[in-house]
C-alpha cells in the first residue's frame, strides 16, 4: 500500500516547520552572543567596516559585497561591533533554510531538515557566524545558485524556465560580488551538463542567453572597477596563492589541509563525504542527485587541495564545497538509515557550538580552558588605539603633529575603527601608514601612505617595534620613545612603540626586492 501524497506533503511540511524553528532559535542565540560579547573586532573586520564608509564596486583585496552588507546593518543600527557583525548570523541562518529547500527538492523534506542541521552546525559556520567575513555572503548566494539550478527541471513553461535561468545568473553574479571562489560554480555546471543527458535536456538556447546575460550584467561593475584599478583585487588573489614559492610541492600542506576540513565541515560530515563518495563511486551506486551535488562539491575541494600541494591553502578556502556537501551528506545518511550516527554527529557539533558561544559571551571561560590564544586577535585593540590617541593629544598640546602614522595594516584598520570619533575632528592629525616596500601592498598603503607633507612631524606607532629601526632610516630625526602594552590574557601582551619622527626623507628601496636596507647589515640610520 503506497503512502498518500497528502501524507507525504504533510510530512514535508512538518520537516520544514521544524527547520524554521531550529534555525530561528540558533540564529537568535548567535545574534544575542555577538551583541553581548566583550571581544573586539578582528583587524580584517575593521578593514571591511572602513570600506563600507565609501561604497564602491570593488576594493583592494575583495569584491564589494562584504562592504555593502556592513553598510546596510550599520546604517540601521550604528557602528558598534554587534551591528557591524549582524549580517553574518543572519546570512548563515538564511543559507541553512535554502539548504533545506535544495535537499527537499532532491531527496525529500526530512533530508532537508537533516541538511539544514549539518550546515547550521558546521564548525566553520559556527566561527563564521561570530565574525563578519566574505564567506557568509558567498555561501548564501551559492545556496541560491544551487537552488535555482536544481529547480530548472521543474520549470514547466518557457517563461518559468527563462526566469529560473535568469535567477540562476543573478544569484551567481552576486556570489562573484561576494568572493571570487564563485568561479567554481561555472566548472560545476559545466561538469554536470557533460555528465547528465537529462540536465542538458533542461536547457534551451534562450535560457543559456538569459543565464549568461544576467550573470555578466550583475558582475560587470566589479570587472570595470578592476580594470580601472589595474586589476588590484585579481593581483591580490593571485599573490595569496603564493605560486612563486621556492618549494614547489608540499605534501605536508596537503595533509594539513585535508585534516583541517574535519574541523571546518565537522568530523562525521567530512568523513561521510570523503568515504561515502569513494565507496559509492567505486560501486557505481550514485544516484542522479548525488552526481549533481558532487559536481558542486569536488571542484573547490580538489582545486584547493591542489593549491595546498603546490603551495599553501587556508582551511576556509574550500568552504564553497559545503553547501552542496551538507545536502549530500544528509541525503546519504538518511538513505543508509544511519539516523543515530547523524544525530550523534550533529550532537557533537552542537556541543562545539555551545562551547564557542559560551566563550564568545564570556572570554574568561576560553582563558580557563586553555583557548585564550584563539581569541588574542580580538583583544586589546581599543586600549592600544586609545593610548596612541592620548599621546597624540599630548603632543598636539605642545607642537602640531602633521600626522599619526602606523607601520602595520592591522593596526591601521583598528585605529581607523576604534579612533573613529577622533580622526577628522577639529585639530586631530590625519591617520597615515608608513609604507615598508617600494610599492603599496594593501589598501591602507594605497590610499593613506606617508608622504613628506604628512611626515614633517609625525607620531609613529610601531606594532611590536618590528620595523622601528627601518622607520628611523626614513626620517631625519626621531625622539620621545614610549612603549605601551595591552594585555591580551594572563600570558600575552601586545606591544606598541610610540615615538616622534621628523623630516620624512625615505631611503631608496632595493630595485629588485622593493625592501629598504637593513640597518643591522650596513644600512645607515639618519638621526
Short mmCIF file of C-alpha atoms in Angstrom, two decimals:
data_model
loop_
_atom_site.label_atom_id
_atom_site.label_comp_id
_atom_site.label_asym_id
_atom_site.label_seq_id
_atom_site.Cartn_x
_atom_site.Cartn_y
_atom_site.Cartn_z
CA UNK A 1 0.00 0.00 0.00
CA UNK A 2 1.52 3.31 -1.10
CA UNK A 3 1.59 6.36 1.11
CA UNK A 4 -0.92 9.08 0.35
CA UNK A 5 0.61 12.09 -1.44
CA UNK A 6 -1.22 14.25 1.08
CA UNK A 7 0.54 12.41 3.92
CA UNK A 8 3.92 12.89 2.22
CA UNK A 9 3.18 16.59 1.73
CA UNK A 10 2.15 16.95 5.36
CA UNK A 11 5.34 15.17 6.47
CA UNK A 12 7.49 17.51 4.36
CA UNK A 13 5.64 20.50 5.80
CA UNK A 14 6.37 19.32 9.34
CA UNK A 15 10.04 18.93 8.47
CA UNK A 16 10.03 22.50 7.10
CA UNK A 17 8.39 23.86 10.25
CA UNK A 18 10.97 22.12 12.44
CA UNK A 19 13.74 23.54 10.27
CA UNK A 20 12.33 27.06 10.59
CA UNK A 21 12.06 26.76 14.37
CA UNK A 22 15.53 25.27 14.82
CA UNK A 23 17.30 27.73 12.53
CA UNK A 24 15.44 30.69 14.04
CA UNK A 25 16.36 29.71 17.60
CA UNK A 26 20.00 29.13 16.70
CA UNK A 27 20.19 32.43 14.82
CA UNK A 28 18.63 34.36 17.71
CA UNK A 29 21.19 32.87 20.13
CA UNK A 30 24.03 33.80 17.77
CA UNK A 31 22.75 37.35 17.40
CA UNK A 32 22.47 37.74 21.17
CA UNK A 33 26.03 36.42 21.53
CA UNK A 34 27.59 38.92 19.11
CA UNK A 35 25.79 41.80 20.82
CA UNK A 36 26.87 40.71 24.30
CA UNK A 37 30.48 39.68 23.68
CA UNK A 38 33.22 41.94 25.07
CA UNK A 39 35.58 40.77 22.32
CA UNK A 40 36.69 43.41 19.85
CA UNK A 41 36.95 43.36 16.07
CA UNK A 42 39.42 41.33 14.09
CA UNK A 43 41.59 43.73 12.06
CA UNK A 44 40.04 42.38 8.84
CA UNK A 45 36.58 43.18 10.18
CA UNK A 46 37.74 46.73 10.87
CA UNK A 47 39.06 46.91 7.32
CA UNK A 48 35.69 45.83 5.89
CA UNK A 49 34.00 48.47 8.05
CA UNK A 50 36.40 51.08 6.70
CA UNK A 51 35.48 50.06 3.16
CA UNK A 52 31.79 50.36 3.98
CA UNK A 53 32.23 54.07 4.71
CA UNK A 54 32.74 54.61 0.96
CA UNK A 55 30.59 52.31 -1.16
CA UNK A 56 32.17 51.13 -4.37
CA UNK A 57 32.08 48.19 -6.80
CA UNK A 58 35.40 46.80 -5.59
CA UNK A 59 38.19 47.14 -3.05
CA UNK A 60 41.87 46.32 -2.92
CA UNK A 61 41.61 42.69 -1.81
CA UNK A 62 37.92 41.71 -2.08
CA UNK A 63 34.79 42.23 -4.17
CA UNK A 64 32.28 44.71 -2.74
CA UNK A 65 29.51 42.61 -1.16
CA UNK A 66 31.04 42.46 2.33
CA UNK A 67 31.23 46.27 2.48
CA UNK A 68 27.65 46.58 1.23
CA UNK A 69 26.37 44.20 3.92
CA UNK A 70 28.17 46.12 6.67
CA UNK A 71 26.92 49.43 5.29
CA UNK A 72 23.36 48.12 5.47
CA UNK A 73 23.49 46.83 9.05
CA UNK A 74 25.46 49.77 10.45
CA UNK A 75 23.17 52.25 8.69
CA UNK A 76 20.26 50.64 10.52
CA UNK A 77 21.83 50.30 13.98
CA UNK A 78 25.13 52.19 14.19
CA UNK A 79 28.81 51.35 14.15
CA UNK A 80 29.11 49.14 17.23
CA UNK A 81 30.68 45.69 16.86
CA UNK A 82 27.34 43.89 17.15
CA UNK A 83 25.66 45.80 14.33
CA UNK A 84 28.78 45.53 12.21
CA UNK A 85 28.73 41.70 12.57
CA UNK A 86 24.96 41.23 12.36
CA UNK A 87 25.00 40.20 8.71
CA UNK A 88 26.99 37.05 9.45
CA UNK A 89 24.50 35.09 11.61
CA UNK A 90 21.53 36.34 9.57
CA UNK A 91 23.06 35.23 6.26
CA UNK A 92 24.10 31.84 7.64
CA UNK A 93 20.61 31.32 9.03
CA UNK A 94 19.07 32.16 5.66
CA UNK A 95 21.54 29.83 3.93
CA UNK A 96 20.50 26.94 6.19
CA UNK A 97 16.88 27.45 5.11
CA UNK A 98 17.86 27.43 1.43
CA UNK A 99 19.91 24.27 2.02
CA UNK A 100 16.70 22.67 3.31
CA UNK A 101 14.87 23.61 0.10
CA UNK A 102 17.64 22.18 -2.07
CA UNK A 103 17.62 18.89 -0.13
CA UNK A 104 13.82 18.72 -0.13
CA UNK A 105 13.72 19.02 -3.90
CA UNK A 106 16.41 16.39 -4.43
CA UNK A 107 15.75 13.90 -1.60
CA UNK A 108 12.69 14.87 0.45
CA UNK A 109 11.58 17.03 3.39
CA UNK A 110 13.21 15.11 6.26
CA UNK A 111 16.51 15.11 4.41
CA UNK A 112 16.02 18.86 4.17
CA UNK A 113 15.82 19.07 7.96
CA UNK A 114 18.99 16.98 8.31
CA UNK A 115 20.84 19.02 5.67
CA UNK A 116 19.93 22.31 7.35
CA UNK A 117 21.25 20.86 10.63
CA UNK A 118 24.51 19.73 9.02
CA UNK A 119 25.05 23.19 7.54
CA UNK A 120 23.91 25.28 10.53
CA UNK A 121 26.04 23.29 12.99
CA UNK A 122 29.12 23.09 10.78
CA UNK A 123 32.13 24.22 12.89
CA UNK A 124 33.20 26.60 10.13
CA UNK A 125 29.76 28.20 10.20
CA UNK A 126 29.92 28.48 14.00
CA UNK A 127 33.08 30.56 13.72
CA UNK A 128 31.89 32.50 10.68
CA UNK A 129 28.66 33.47 12.47
CA UNK A 130 30.65 35.24 15.19
CA UNK A 131 32.64 37.49 12.83
CA UNK A 132 31.77 39.32 9.63
CA UNK A 133 33.66 38.00 6.62
CA UNK A 134 33.28 37.17 2.95
CA UNK A 135 32.24 33.53 3.46
CA UNK A 136 28.78 34.35 4.85
CA UNK A 137 27.52 36.24 1.75
CA UNK A 138 29.36 33.85 -0.58
CA UNK A 139 27.67 30.75 0.85
CA UNK A 140 24.28 32.48 0.89
CA UNK A 141 24.42 33.35 -2.79
CA UNK A 142 25.95 29.97 -3.68
CA UNK A 143 22.99 28.31 -1.97
CA UNK A 144 20.60 30.46 -4.03
CA UNK A 145 22.56 29.49 -7.15
CA UNK A 146 22.31 25.76 -6.46
CA UNK A 147 18.62 26.09 -5.55
CA UNK A 148 17.93 27.80 -8.87
CA UNK A 149 19.92 25.16 -10.72
CA UNK A 150 18.10 22.19 -9.20
CA UNK A 151 14.79 23.98 -9.85
CA UNK A 152 15.36 24.21 -13.61
CA UNK A 153 13.94 20.75 -14.48
CA UNK A 154 10.76 21.54 -12.53
CA UNK A 155 10.04 24.71 -14.52
CA UNK A 156 7.04 23.86 -16.72
CA UNK A 157 6.52 26.78 -19.09
CA UNK A 158 9.08 28.56 -21.30
CA UNK A 159 8.56 31.71 -19.24
CA UNK A 160 9.27 29.88 -15.97
CA UNK A 161 12.40 28.33 -17.47
CA UNK A 162 13.67 31.72 -18.66
CA UNK A 163 13.01 33.33 -15.28
CA UNK A 164 14.72 30.49 -13.42
CA UNK A 165 17.76 30.69 -15.71
CA UNK A 166 17.90 34.46 -15.21
CA UNK A 167 17.62 33.98 -11.43
CA UNK A 168 20.47 31.47 -11.61
CA UNK A 169 22.62 34.07 -13.38
CA UNK A 170 21.70 36.78 -10.86
CA UNK A 171 22.49 34.56 -7.87
CA UNK A 172 25.84 33.52 -9.32
CA UNK A 173 26.67 37.13 -10.20
CA UNK A 174 26.01 38.17 -6.60
CA UNK A 175 28.17 35.26 -5.43
CA UNK A 176 31.00 36.63 -7.60
CA UNK A 177 30.49 40.04 -5.97
CA UNK A 178 30.97 38.28 -2.60
CA UNK A 179 34.10 36.24 -3.33
CA UNK A 180 35.82 35.06 -6.48
CA UNK A 181 35.58 31.45 -5.26
CA UNK A 182 32.19 31.58 -7.00
CA UNK A 183 34.06 30.68 -10.17
CA UNK A 184 33.91 27.04 -9.09
CA UNK A 185 30.20 27.05 -9.94
CA UNK A 186 30.93 27.52 -13.63
CA UNK A 187 33.06 24.37 -13.59
CA UNK A 188 30.38 22.60 -11.54
CA UNK A 189 27.61 23.39 -14.00
CA UNK A 190 29.83 22.50 -16.94
CA UNK A 191 30.77 19.16 -15.38
CA UNK A 192 27.16 18.28 -14.61
CA UNK A 193 25.98 19.15 -18.10
CA UNK A 194 28.74 16.97 -19.52
CA UNK A 195 27.79 14.03 -17.29
CA UNK A 196 23.99 14.25 -17.38
CA UNK A 197 21.91 13.97 -20.51
CA UNK A 198 18.80 14.90 -18.54
CA UNK A 199 20.50 18.09 -17.34
CA UNK A 200 21.32 19.07 -20.91
CA UNK A 201 17.69 18.48 -21.94
CA UNK A 202 16.53 21.03 -19.34
CA UNK A 203 18.38 23.84 -21.13
CA UNK A 204 17.49 25.82 -24.25
CA UNK A 205 19.49 28.46 -26.08
CA UNK A 206 17.27 31.30 -24.77
CA UNK A 207 17.82 30.00 -21.23
CA UNK A 208 21.58 29.95 -21.76
CA UNK A 209 21.50 33.52 -23.05
CA UNK A 210 19.36 34.63 -20.11
CA UNK A 211 21.75 32.97 -17.65
CA UNK A 212 24.96 34.43 -19.07
CA UNK A 213 23.39 37.80 -19.86
CA UNK A 214 22.20 38.38 -16.30
CA UNK A 215 25.42 36.94 -14.82
CA UNK A 216 27.57 39.34 -16.85
CA UNK A 217 25.29 42.30 -16.13
CA UNK A 218 25.48 41.72 -12.37
CA UNK A 219 29.22 41.07 -12.28
CA UNK A 220 30.27 43.68 -14.87
CA UNK A 221 30.57 46.65 -12.44
CA UNK A 222 33.26 44.82 -10.48
CA UNK A 223 35.11 43.92 -13.68
CA UNK A 224 35.00 47.57 -14.73
CA UNK A 225 36.26 48.64 -11.29
CA UNK A 226 39.13 46.17 -11.51
CA UNK A 227 40.08 47.39 -14.97
CA UNK A 228 40.11 50.97 -13.68
CA UNK A 229 42.33 49.94 -10.74
CA UNK A 230 44.84 47.81 -12.68
CA UNK A 231 43.13 44.60 -11.52
CA UNK A 232 44.28 45.14 -7.95
CA UNK A 233 41.87 42.56 -6.49
CA UNK A 234 42.88 39.92 -9.02
CA UNK A 235 46.58 40.55 -8.32
CA UNK A 236 45.99 40.27 -4.59
CA UNK A 237 44.13 36.98 -5.06
CA UNK A 238 46.98 35.62 -7.17
CA UNK A 239 49.51 36.76 -4.56
CA UNK A 240 47.58 34.83 -1.90
CA UNK A 241 48.05 31.68 -3.96
CA UNK A 242 51.81 32.11 -3.50
CA UNK A 243 52.72 30.13 -6.62
CA UNK A 244 56.12 31.79 -6.66
CA UNK A 245 57.22 29.93 -3.52
CA UNK A 246 60.60 28.22 -3.66
CA UNK A 247 59.17 24.86 -2.61
CA UNK A 248 57.01 23.62 -5.50
CA UNK A 249 55.46 20.57 -3.82
CA UNK A 250 54.25 20.47 -0.23
CA UNK A 251 52.74 17.11 0.70
CA UNK A 252 52.67 18.21 4.33
CA UNK A 253 50.49 21.21 3.42
CA UNK A 254 48.15 18.88 1.56
CA UNK A 255 47.82 16.55 4.56
CA UNK A 256 47.26 19.51 6.88
CA UNK A 257 44.62 20.95 4.56
CA UNK A 258 42.70 17.66 4.33
CA UNK A 259 42.93 17.28 8.11
CA UNK A 260 41.67 20.83 8.62
CA UNK A 261 38.47 20.02 6.70
CA UNK A 262 37.38 17.70 9.52
CA UNK A 263 37.42 20.86 11.65
CA UNK A 264 35.70 23.05 9.06
CA UNK A 265 32.88 20.72 7.95
CA UNK A 266 32.79 18.54 11.05
CA UNK A 267 34.35 15.13 11.83
CA UNK A 268 31.35 12.99 10.85
CA UNK A 269 30.14 15.03 7.83
CA UNK A 270 33.59 15.25 6.25
CA UNK A 271 34.28 11.58 6.97
CA UNK A 272 30.99 10.63 5.31
CA UNK A 273 31.64 12.97 2.37
CA UNK A 274 35.13 11.57 1.83
CA UNK A 275 34.43 7.90 2.46
CA UNK A 276 30.92 7.76 1.05
CA UNK A 277 31.90 9.44 -2.18
CA UNK A 278 34.72 6.98 -2.80
CA UNK A 279 32.68 3.87 -1.91
CA UNK A 280 29.61 4.83 -3.94
CA UNK A 281 31.70 5.85 -6.95
CA UNK A 282 33.61 2.56 -6.92
CA UNK A 283 30.40 0.53 -6.55
CA UNK A 284 28.61 2.71 -9.12
CA UNK A 285 25.65 3.33 -6.85
CA UNK A 286 25.48 7.08 -7.23
CA UNK A 287 22.01 8.45 -7.88
CA UNK A 288 21.46 11.37 -10.30
CA UNK A 289 21.07 13.79 -7.37
CA UNK A 290 24.37 12.52 -5.91
CA UNK A 291 26.15 13.19 -9.18
CA UNK A 292 24.71 16.71 -9.36
CA UNK A 293 25.84 17.57 -5.85
CA UNK A 294 29.29 16.00 -6.30
CA UNK A 295 29.75 18.29 -9.29
CA UNK A 296 29.36 21.22 -6.88
CA UNK A 297 31.48 19.63 -4.12
CA UNK A 298 34.53 18.37 -5.98
CA UNK A 299 35.78 21.43 -7.94
CA UNK A 300 36.50 23.59 -4.85
CA UNK A 301 37.81 20.66 -2.79
CA UNK A 302 40.13 19.31 -5.49
CA UNK A 303 41.30 22.75 -6.59
CA UNK A 304 42.19 23.92 -3.09
CA UNK A 305 43.79 20.56 -2.28
CA UNK A 306 45.95 21.00 -5.38
CA UNK A 307 46.74 24.56 -4.30
CA UNK A 308 47.82 23.21 -0.89
CA UNK A 309 50.06 20.65 -2.55
CA UNK A 310 51.88 23.14 -4.79
CA UNK A 311 52.00 25.99 -2.27
CA UNK A 312 49.64 26.57 0.67
CA UNK A 313 45.93 26.87 1.42
CA UNK A 314 43.85 28.24 4.26
CA UNK A 315 41.30 25.90 5.81
CA UNK A 316 38.30 28.00 4.73
CA UNK A 317 39.28 28.26 1.06
CA UNK A 318 37.19 25.19 0.23
CA UNK A 319 34.09 26.46 2.05
CA UNK A 320 32.24 26.72 -1.28
CA UNK A 321 32.04 22.90 -1.31
CA UNK A 322 29.95 22.59 1.81
CA UNK A 323 26.58 24.00 0.75
CA UNK A 324 26.17 21.07 -1.64
CA UNK A 325 28.18 18.91 0.74
CA UNK A 326 25.64 19.42 3.55
CA UNK A 327 22.81 18.21 1.29
CA UNK A 328 24.83 15.26 0.04
CA UNK A 329 25.87 14.03 3.50
CA UNK A 330 22.30 14.33 4.78
CA UNK A 331 20.93 12.53 1.73
CA UNK A 332 23.35 9.63 2.11
CA UNK A 333 22.85 9.18 5.84
CA UNK A 334 19.06 9.23 5.56
CA UNK A 335 19.27 6.75 2.66
CA UNK A 336 21.56 4.48 4.68
CA UNK A 337 19.20 4.68 7.69
CA UNK A 338 22.14 5.98 9.72
CA UNK A 339 19.98 8.36 11.73
CA UNK A 340 21.70 7.56 15.03
CA UNK A 341 25.10 8.32 13.54
CA UNK A 342 23.71 11.52 12.06
CA UNK A 343 22.17 12.55 15.38
CA UNK A 344 25.43 11.75 17.19
CA UNK A 345 27.49 13.79 14.73
CA UNK A 346 25.15 16.76 14.97
CA UNK A 347 25.11 16.50 18.77
CA UNK A 348 28.91 16.70 18.78
CA UNK A 349 28.82 19.79 16.61
CA UNK A 350 26.04 21.31 18.71
CA UNK A 351 28.27 20.86 21.77
CA UNK A 352 31.06 22.70 19.96
CA UNK A 353 28.60 25.44 19.01
CA UNK A 354 27.53 25.82 22.64
CA UNK A 355 31.15 25.99 23.80
CA UNK A 356 32.04 28.56 21.17
CA UNK A 357 29.05 30.74 22.03
CA UNK A 358 29.87 30.47 25.75
CA UNK A 359 33.46 31.59 25.06
CA UNK A 360 32.17 34.41 22.88
CA UNK A 361 29.93 35.69 25.66
CA UNK A 362 32.47 35.05 28.44
CA UNK A 363 36.09 35.06 27.16
CA UNK A 364 37.31 34.16 30.65
CA UNK A 365 35.93 30.69 30.00
CA UNK A 366 38.23 30.42 26.98
CA UNK A 367 41.15 31.52 29.17
CA UNK A 368 40.25 28.94 31.80
CA UNK A 369 40.16 26.00 29.36
CA UNK A 370 43.33 26.94 27.51
CA UNK A 371 41.80 28.59 24.44
CA UNK A 372 43.00 32.13 25.13
CA UNK A 373 45.38 32.06 22.14
CA UNK A 374 42.40 31.59 19.80
CA UNK A 375 40.99 34.98 20.82
CA UNK A 376 44.17 37.08 21.02
CA UNK A 377 43.43 38.94 17.76
CA UNK A 378 40.14 40.28 19.11
CA UNK A 379 41.52 41.75 22.33
CA UNK A 380 43.43 44.84 23.32
CA UNK A 381 42.97 46.92 20.16
CA UNK A 382 40.78 49.61 21.71
CA UNK A 383 43.27 50.03 24.57
CA UNK A 384 46.15 50.32 22.11
CA UNK A 385 44.35 52.86 19.94
CA UNK A 386 43.34 54.99 22.92
CA UNK A 387 46.98 55.06 24.08
CA UNK A 388 48.00 56.30 20.63
CA UNK A 389 45.30 58.97 20.68
CA UNK A 390 46.25 60.11 24.19
CA UNK A 391 49.89 60.53 23.14
CA UNK A 392 48.78 62.41 20.01
CA UNK A 393 46.74 64.81 22.15
CA UNK A 394 49.69 65.40 24.46
CA UNK A 395 51.96 66.18 21.52
CA UNK A 396 49.37 68.43 19.89
CA UNK A 397 49.16 70.48 23.07
CA UNK A 398 52.83 71.40 22.69
CA UNK A 399 53.63 71.37 18.97
CA UNK A 400 51.46 70.50 15.98
CA UNK A 401 51.59 66.99 14.52
CA UNK A 402 51.29 66.66 10.76
CA UNK A 403 50.05 63.06 11.14
CA UNK A 404 49.85 59.92 13.22
CA UNK A 405 51.40 57.02 11.31
CA UNK A 406 51.35 53.28 11.91
CA UNK A 407 53.53 50.60 10.32
CA UNK A 408 51.06 47.73 10.06
CA UNK A 409 47.78 47.37 8.14
CA UNK A 410 46.14 45.57 11.06
CA UNK A 411 46.94 48.47 13.34
CA UNK A 412 45.79 50.96 10.69
CA UNK A 413 42.42 49.25 10.35
CA UNK A 414 41.67 49.01 14.07
CA UNK A 415 42.98 52.54 14.64
CA UNK A 416 40.54 53.80 11.99
CA UNK A 417 37.66 51.95 13.70
CA UNK A 418 38.38 52.47 17.40
CA UNK A 419 39.56 56.02 16.78
CA UNK A 420 36.60 56.89 14.54
CA UNK A 421 35.38 59.57 16.97
CA UNK A 422 38.82 61.22 16.95
CA UNK A 423 40.20 61.21 13.41
CA UNK A 424 38.72 64.01 11.37
CA UNK A 425 37.71 66.16 14.34
CA UNK A 426 38.97 69.73 14.53
CA UNK A 427 42.66 69.75 15.42
CA UNK A 428 43.17 66.00 15.13
CA UNK A 429 46.08 64.89 12.92
CA UNK A 430 45.28 62.58 9.99
CA UNK A 431 45.92 58.83 10.21
CA UNK A 432 48.55 57.53 7.77
CA UNK A 433 50.64 54.42 7.25
CA UNK A 434 54.39 54.09 6.70
CA UNK A 435 54.99 52.09 3.51
CA UNK A 436 57.54 49.35 4.03
CA UNK A 437 58.22 48.34 0.43
CA UNK A 438 58.72 50.29 -2.79
CA UNK A 439 55.08 49.84 -3.76
CA UNK A 440 51.85 49.60 -1.73
CA UNK A 441 50.93 46.09 -0.55
CA UNK A 442 47.41 46.78 0.77
CA UNK A 443 44.61 49.31 0.55
CA UNK A 444 45.82 51.38 3.51
CA UNK A 445 49.22 51.84 1.86
CA UNK A 446 47.48 52.69 -1.42
CA UNK A 447 45.11 55.30 -0.03
CA UNK A 448 46.86 56.73 3.04
CA UNK A 449 50.65 56.47 2.56
CA UNK A 450 53.15 58.56 4.49
CA UNK A 451 54.44 61.45 2.38
CA UNK A 452 56.81 64.36 3.01
CA UNK A 453 53.90 66.70 3.73
CA UNK A 454 52.49 64.35 6.38
CA UNK A 455 55.95 63.47 7.68
CA UNK A 456 57.14 66.89 8.85
CA UNK A 457 56.41 65.92 12.45
CA UNK A 458 54.55 62.68 12.97
CA UNK A 459 53.74 60.37 15.84
CA UNK A 460 54.80 56.87 14.84
CA UNK A 461 53.07 53.78 16.29
CA UNK A 462 55.14 50.69 15.53
CA UNK A 463 53.36 47.39 16.27
CA UNK A 464 55.72 45.21 18.34
CA UNK A 465 58.53 47.55 17.25
CA UNK A 466 59.25 45.24 14.32
CA UNK A 467 60.00 47.99 11.80
CA UNK A 468 61.17 50.69 14.20
CA UNK A 469 64.80 50.72 13.03
CA UNK A 470 63.76 50.83 9.37
CA UNK A 471 61.29 53.63 10.02
CA UNK A 472 64.04 55.66 11.70
CA UNK A 473 66.06 55.42 8.47
CA UNK A 474 63.29 57.26 6.64
CA UNK A 475 63.32 60.30 8.94
CA UNK A 476 65.93 62.92 9.72
CA UNK A 477 65.29 62.75 13.48
CA UNK A 478 63.35 60.66 16.00
CA UNK A 479 62.74 61.15 19.70
CA UNK A 480 60.44 60.52 22.64
CA UNK A 481 60.30 56.72 22.75
CA UNK A 482 57.37 55.24 24.69
CA UNK A 483 56.27 51.62 24.90
CA UNK A 484 52.61 50.85 25.56
CA UNK A 485 51.34 47.38 26.30
CA UNK A 486 47.84 45.96 26.06
CA UNK A 487 47.22 42.76 27.99
CA UNK A 488 45.54 40.05 25.91
CA UNK A 489 45.40 37.31 28.54
CA UNK A 490 47.45 36.10 31.50
CA UNK A 491 50.48 35.31 29.35
CA UNK A 492 50.32 37.59 26.33
CA UNK A 493 50.61 41.33 25.79
CA UNK A 494 50.60 43.41 22.62
CA UNK A 495 53.42 45.95 22.46
CA UNK A 496 53.35 49.18 20.50
CA UNK A 497 56.31 51.58 20.29
CA UNK A 498 55.40 55.27 20.13
CA UNK A 499 57.88 57.96 19.11
CA UNK A 500 58.09 61.28 17.30
CA UNK A 501 59.68 61.30 13.83
CA UNK A 502 60.55 64.48 11.91
CA UNK A 503 61.62 65.23 8.36
CA UNK A 504 60.36 62.33 6.27
CA UNK A 505 63.02 61.52 3.67
CA UNK A 506 62.68 57.84 2.73
CA UNK A 507 65.82 55.94 1.82
CA UNK A 508 65.82 54.22 -1.60
CA UNK A 509 64.26 50.76 -1.71
CA UNK A 510 66.10 47.86 -3.32
CA UNK A 511 65.10 47.80 -7.02
CA UNK A 512 64.81 44.00 -7.01
CA UNK A 513 63.18 43.20 -3.67
CA UNK A 514 61.46 46.54 -3.06
CA UNK A 515 62.69 46.46 0.55
CA UNK A 516 64.56 49.18 2.46
CA UNK A 517 68.14 48.46 3.56
CA UNK A 518 68.56 46.53 6.80
CA UNK A 519 70.05 48.80 9.48
CA UNK A 520 71.78 45.78 11.03
CA UNK A 521 73.52 44.95 7.76
CA UNK A 522 75.06 48.25 6.86
CA UNK A 523 72.02 50.41 6.24
CA UNK A 524 72.54 53.92 7.54
CA UNK A 525 70.16 55.31 10.14
CA UNK A 526 69.52 59.05 9.83
CA UNK A 527 69.02 60.62 13.22
#
